[in-house]
PDB file of C-alpha atoms in Angstrom:
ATOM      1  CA  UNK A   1      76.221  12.038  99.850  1.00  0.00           C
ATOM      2  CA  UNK A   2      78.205  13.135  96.898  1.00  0.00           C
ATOM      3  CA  UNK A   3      76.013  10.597  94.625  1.00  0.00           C
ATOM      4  CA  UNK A   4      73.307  12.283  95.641  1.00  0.00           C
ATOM      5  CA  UNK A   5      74.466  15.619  94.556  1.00  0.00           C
ATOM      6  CA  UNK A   6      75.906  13.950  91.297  1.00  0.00           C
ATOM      7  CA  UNK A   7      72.818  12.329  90.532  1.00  0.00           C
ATOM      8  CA  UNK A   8      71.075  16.121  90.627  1.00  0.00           C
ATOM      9  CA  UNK A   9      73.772  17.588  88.689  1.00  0.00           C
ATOM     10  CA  UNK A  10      72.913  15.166  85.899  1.00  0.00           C
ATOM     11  CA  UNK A  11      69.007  15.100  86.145  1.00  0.00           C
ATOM     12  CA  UNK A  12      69.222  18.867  86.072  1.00  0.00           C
ATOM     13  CA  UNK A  13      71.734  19.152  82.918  1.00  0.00           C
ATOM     14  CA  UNK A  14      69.121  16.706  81.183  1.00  0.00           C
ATOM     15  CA  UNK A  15      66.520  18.557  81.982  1.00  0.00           C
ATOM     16  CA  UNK A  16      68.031  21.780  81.368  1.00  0.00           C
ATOM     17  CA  UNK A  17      68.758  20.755  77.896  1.00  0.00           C
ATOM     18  CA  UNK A  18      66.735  17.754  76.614  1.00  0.00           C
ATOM     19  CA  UNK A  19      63.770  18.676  79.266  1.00  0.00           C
ATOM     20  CA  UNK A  20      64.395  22.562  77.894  1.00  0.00           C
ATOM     21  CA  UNK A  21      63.456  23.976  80.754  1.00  0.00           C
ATOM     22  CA  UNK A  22      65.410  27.096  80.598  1.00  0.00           C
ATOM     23  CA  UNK A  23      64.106  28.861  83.070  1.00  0.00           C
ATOM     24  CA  UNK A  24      65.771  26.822  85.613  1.00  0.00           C
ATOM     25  CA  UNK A  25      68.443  29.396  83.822  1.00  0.00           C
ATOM     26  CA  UNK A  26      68.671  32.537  86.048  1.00  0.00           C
ATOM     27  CA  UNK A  27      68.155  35.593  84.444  1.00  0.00           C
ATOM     28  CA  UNK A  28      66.417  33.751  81.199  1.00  0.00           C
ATOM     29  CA  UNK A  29      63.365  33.539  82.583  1.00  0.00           C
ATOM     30  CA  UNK A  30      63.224  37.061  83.460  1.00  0.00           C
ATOM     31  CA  UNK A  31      64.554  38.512  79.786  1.00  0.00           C
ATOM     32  CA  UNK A  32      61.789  40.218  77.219  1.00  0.00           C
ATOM     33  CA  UNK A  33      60.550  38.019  74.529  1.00  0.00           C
ATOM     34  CA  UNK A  34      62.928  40.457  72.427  1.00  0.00           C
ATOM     35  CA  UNK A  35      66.246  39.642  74.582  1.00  0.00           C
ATOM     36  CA  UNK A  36      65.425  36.286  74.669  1.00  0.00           C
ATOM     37  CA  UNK A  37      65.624  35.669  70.789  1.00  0.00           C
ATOM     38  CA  UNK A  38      69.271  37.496  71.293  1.00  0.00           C
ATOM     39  CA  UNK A  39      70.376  34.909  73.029  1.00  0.00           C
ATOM     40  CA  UNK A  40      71.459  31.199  71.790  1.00  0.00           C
ATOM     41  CA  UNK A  41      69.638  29.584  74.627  1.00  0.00           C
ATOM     42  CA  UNK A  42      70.735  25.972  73.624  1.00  0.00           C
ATOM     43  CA  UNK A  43      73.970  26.576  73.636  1.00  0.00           C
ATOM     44  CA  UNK A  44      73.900  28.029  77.135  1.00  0.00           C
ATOM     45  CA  UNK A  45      71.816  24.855  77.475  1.00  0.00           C
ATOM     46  CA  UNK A  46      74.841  22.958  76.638  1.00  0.00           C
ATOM     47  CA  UNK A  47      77.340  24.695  78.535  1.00  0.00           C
ATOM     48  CA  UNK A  48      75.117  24.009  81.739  1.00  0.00           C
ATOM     49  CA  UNK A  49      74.922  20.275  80.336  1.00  0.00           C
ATOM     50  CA  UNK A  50      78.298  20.093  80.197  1.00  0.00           C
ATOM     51  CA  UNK A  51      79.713  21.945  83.433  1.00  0.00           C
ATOM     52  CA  UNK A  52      76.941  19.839  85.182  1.00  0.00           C
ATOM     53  CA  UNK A  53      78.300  16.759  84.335  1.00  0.00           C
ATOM     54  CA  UNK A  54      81.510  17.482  84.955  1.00  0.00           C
ATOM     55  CA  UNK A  55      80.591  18.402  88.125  1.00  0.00           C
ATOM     56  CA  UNK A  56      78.904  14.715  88.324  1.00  0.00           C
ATOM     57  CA  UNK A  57      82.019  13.296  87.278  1.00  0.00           C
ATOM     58  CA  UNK A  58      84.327  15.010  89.254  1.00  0.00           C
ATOM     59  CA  UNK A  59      81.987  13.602  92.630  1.00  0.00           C
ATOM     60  CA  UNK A  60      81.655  10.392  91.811  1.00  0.00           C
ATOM     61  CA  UNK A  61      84.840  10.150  90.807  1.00  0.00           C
ATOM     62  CA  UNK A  62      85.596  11.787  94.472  1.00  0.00           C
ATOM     63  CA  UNK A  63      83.088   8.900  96.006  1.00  0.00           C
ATOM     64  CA  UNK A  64      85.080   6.069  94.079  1.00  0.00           C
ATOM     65  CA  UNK A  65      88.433   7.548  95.871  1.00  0.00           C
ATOM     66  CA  UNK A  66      87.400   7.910  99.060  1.00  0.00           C
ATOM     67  CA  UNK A  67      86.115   4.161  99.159  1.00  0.00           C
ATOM     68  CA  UNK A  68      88.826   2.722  97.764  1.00  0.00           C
ATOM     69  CA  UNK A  69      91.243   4.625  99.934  1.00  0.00           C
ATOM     70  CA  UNK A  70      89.326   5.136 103.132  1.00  0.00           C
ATOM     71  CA  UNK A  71      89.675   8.279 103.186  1.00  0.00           C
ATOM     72  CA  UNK A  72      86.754  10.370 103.836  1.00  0.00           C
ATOM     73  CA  UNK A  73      88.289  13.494 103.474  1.00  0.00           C
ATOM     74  CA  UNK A  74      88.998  13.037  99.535  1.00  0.00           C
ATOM     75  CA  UNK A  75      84.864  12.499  98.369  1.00  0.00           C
ATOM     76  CA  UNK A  76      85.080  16.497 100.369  1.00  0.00           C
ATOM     77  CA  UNK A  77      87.990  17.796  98.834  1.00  0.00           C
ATOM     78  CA  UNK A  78      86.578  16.940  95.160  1.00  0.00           C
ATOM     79  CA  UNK A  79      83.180  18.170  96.353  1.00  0.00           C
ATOM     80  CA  UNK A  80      84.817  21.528  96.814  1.00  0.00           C
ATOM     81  CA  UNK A  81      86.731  21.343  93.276  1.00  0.00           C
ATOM     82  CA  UNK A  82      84.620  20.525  91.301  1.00  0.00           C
ATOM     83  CA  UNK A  83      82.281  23.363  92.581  1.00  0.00           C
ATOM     84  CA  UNK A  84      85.541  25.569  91.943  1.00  0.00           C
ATOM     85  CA  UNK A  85      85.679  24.759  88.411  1.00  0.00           C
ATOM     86  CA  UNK A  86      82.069  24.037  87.262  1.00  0.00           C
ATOM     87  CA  UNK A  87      80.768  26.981  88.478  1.00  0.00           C
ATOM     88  CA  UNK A  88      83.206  29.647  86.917  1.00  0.00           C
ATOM     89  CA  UNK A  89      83.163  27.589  83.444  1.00  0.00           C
ATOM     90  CA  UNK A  90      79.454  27.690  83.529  1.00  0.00           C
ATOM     91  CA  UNK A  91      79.325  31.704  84.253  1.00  0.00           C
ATOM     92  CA  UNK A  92      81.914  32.565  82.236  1.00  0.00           C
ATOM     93  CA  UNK A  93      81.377  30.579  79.394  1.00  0.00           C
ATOM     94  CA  UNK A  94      77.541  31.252  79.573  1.00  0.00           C
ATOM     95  CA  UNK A  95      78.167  34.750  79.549  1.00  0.00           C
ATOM     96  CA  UNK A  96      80.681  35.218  76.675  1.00  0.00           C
ATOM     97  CA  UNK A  97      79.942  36.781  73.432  1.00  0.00           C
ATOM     98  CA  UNK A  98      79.853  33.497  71.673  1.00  0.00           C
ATOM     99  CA  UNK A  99      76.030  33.173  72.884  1.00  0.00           C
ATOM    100  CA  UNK A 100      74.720  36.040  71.885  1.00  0.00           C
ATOM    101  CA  UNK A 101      72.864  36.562  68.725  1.00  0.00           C
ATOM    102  CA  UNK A 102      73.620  40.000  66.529  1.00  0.00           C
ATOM    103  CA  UNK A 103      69.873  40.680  65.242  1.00  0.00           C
ATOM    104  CA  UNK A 104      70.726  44.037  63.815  1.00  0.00           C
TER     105      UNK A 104
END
């Protein structure tokens, strides 16, 4: 299951940023034409790249585990972390200062 769900996580951080389909980006798609260009929308796009593969990463590397040590309980555990991590680093990072553009 965890390939599955790693296989998303990297179709959607393509698409996200090579597809640029930013309005899979809450919140962007809902922004004025004039907030938008205040905001460096492929960087975001790169932080969600990036904290979506991780996320990949950190399952398959969770599905390699579990196989090789029979346990199913590790491909869950990782499952669980790496939604603890990717998700803060991609809200917190998203949101910093860093992306926003001073227009004044």
């Amino acid at each position: 299951m965890n390939i599955m769900v790693a296989i998303i996580f990297i179709v959607l951080g393509l698409l996200i940023t090579y597809g640029k389909l930013y309005r899979l980006i809450a919140g962007y798609n809902t922004m004025s034409k004039e907030e938008q260009k205040k905001i460096d929308i492929q960087g975001i796009a790169n932080v969600f790249r990036n904290g979506m593969f991780g996320m990949a990463a950190l399952l398959l590397l969770g599905s390699a585990l579990s196989l090789w040590l029979a346990d199913d309980r590790i491909e869950l555990y990782l499952f669980f972390i790496s939604i603890a991590i990717g998700l803060p680093y991609i809200l917190i990072v998203s949101n910093s200062n860093k992306y926003k553009i001073n227009n004044d």
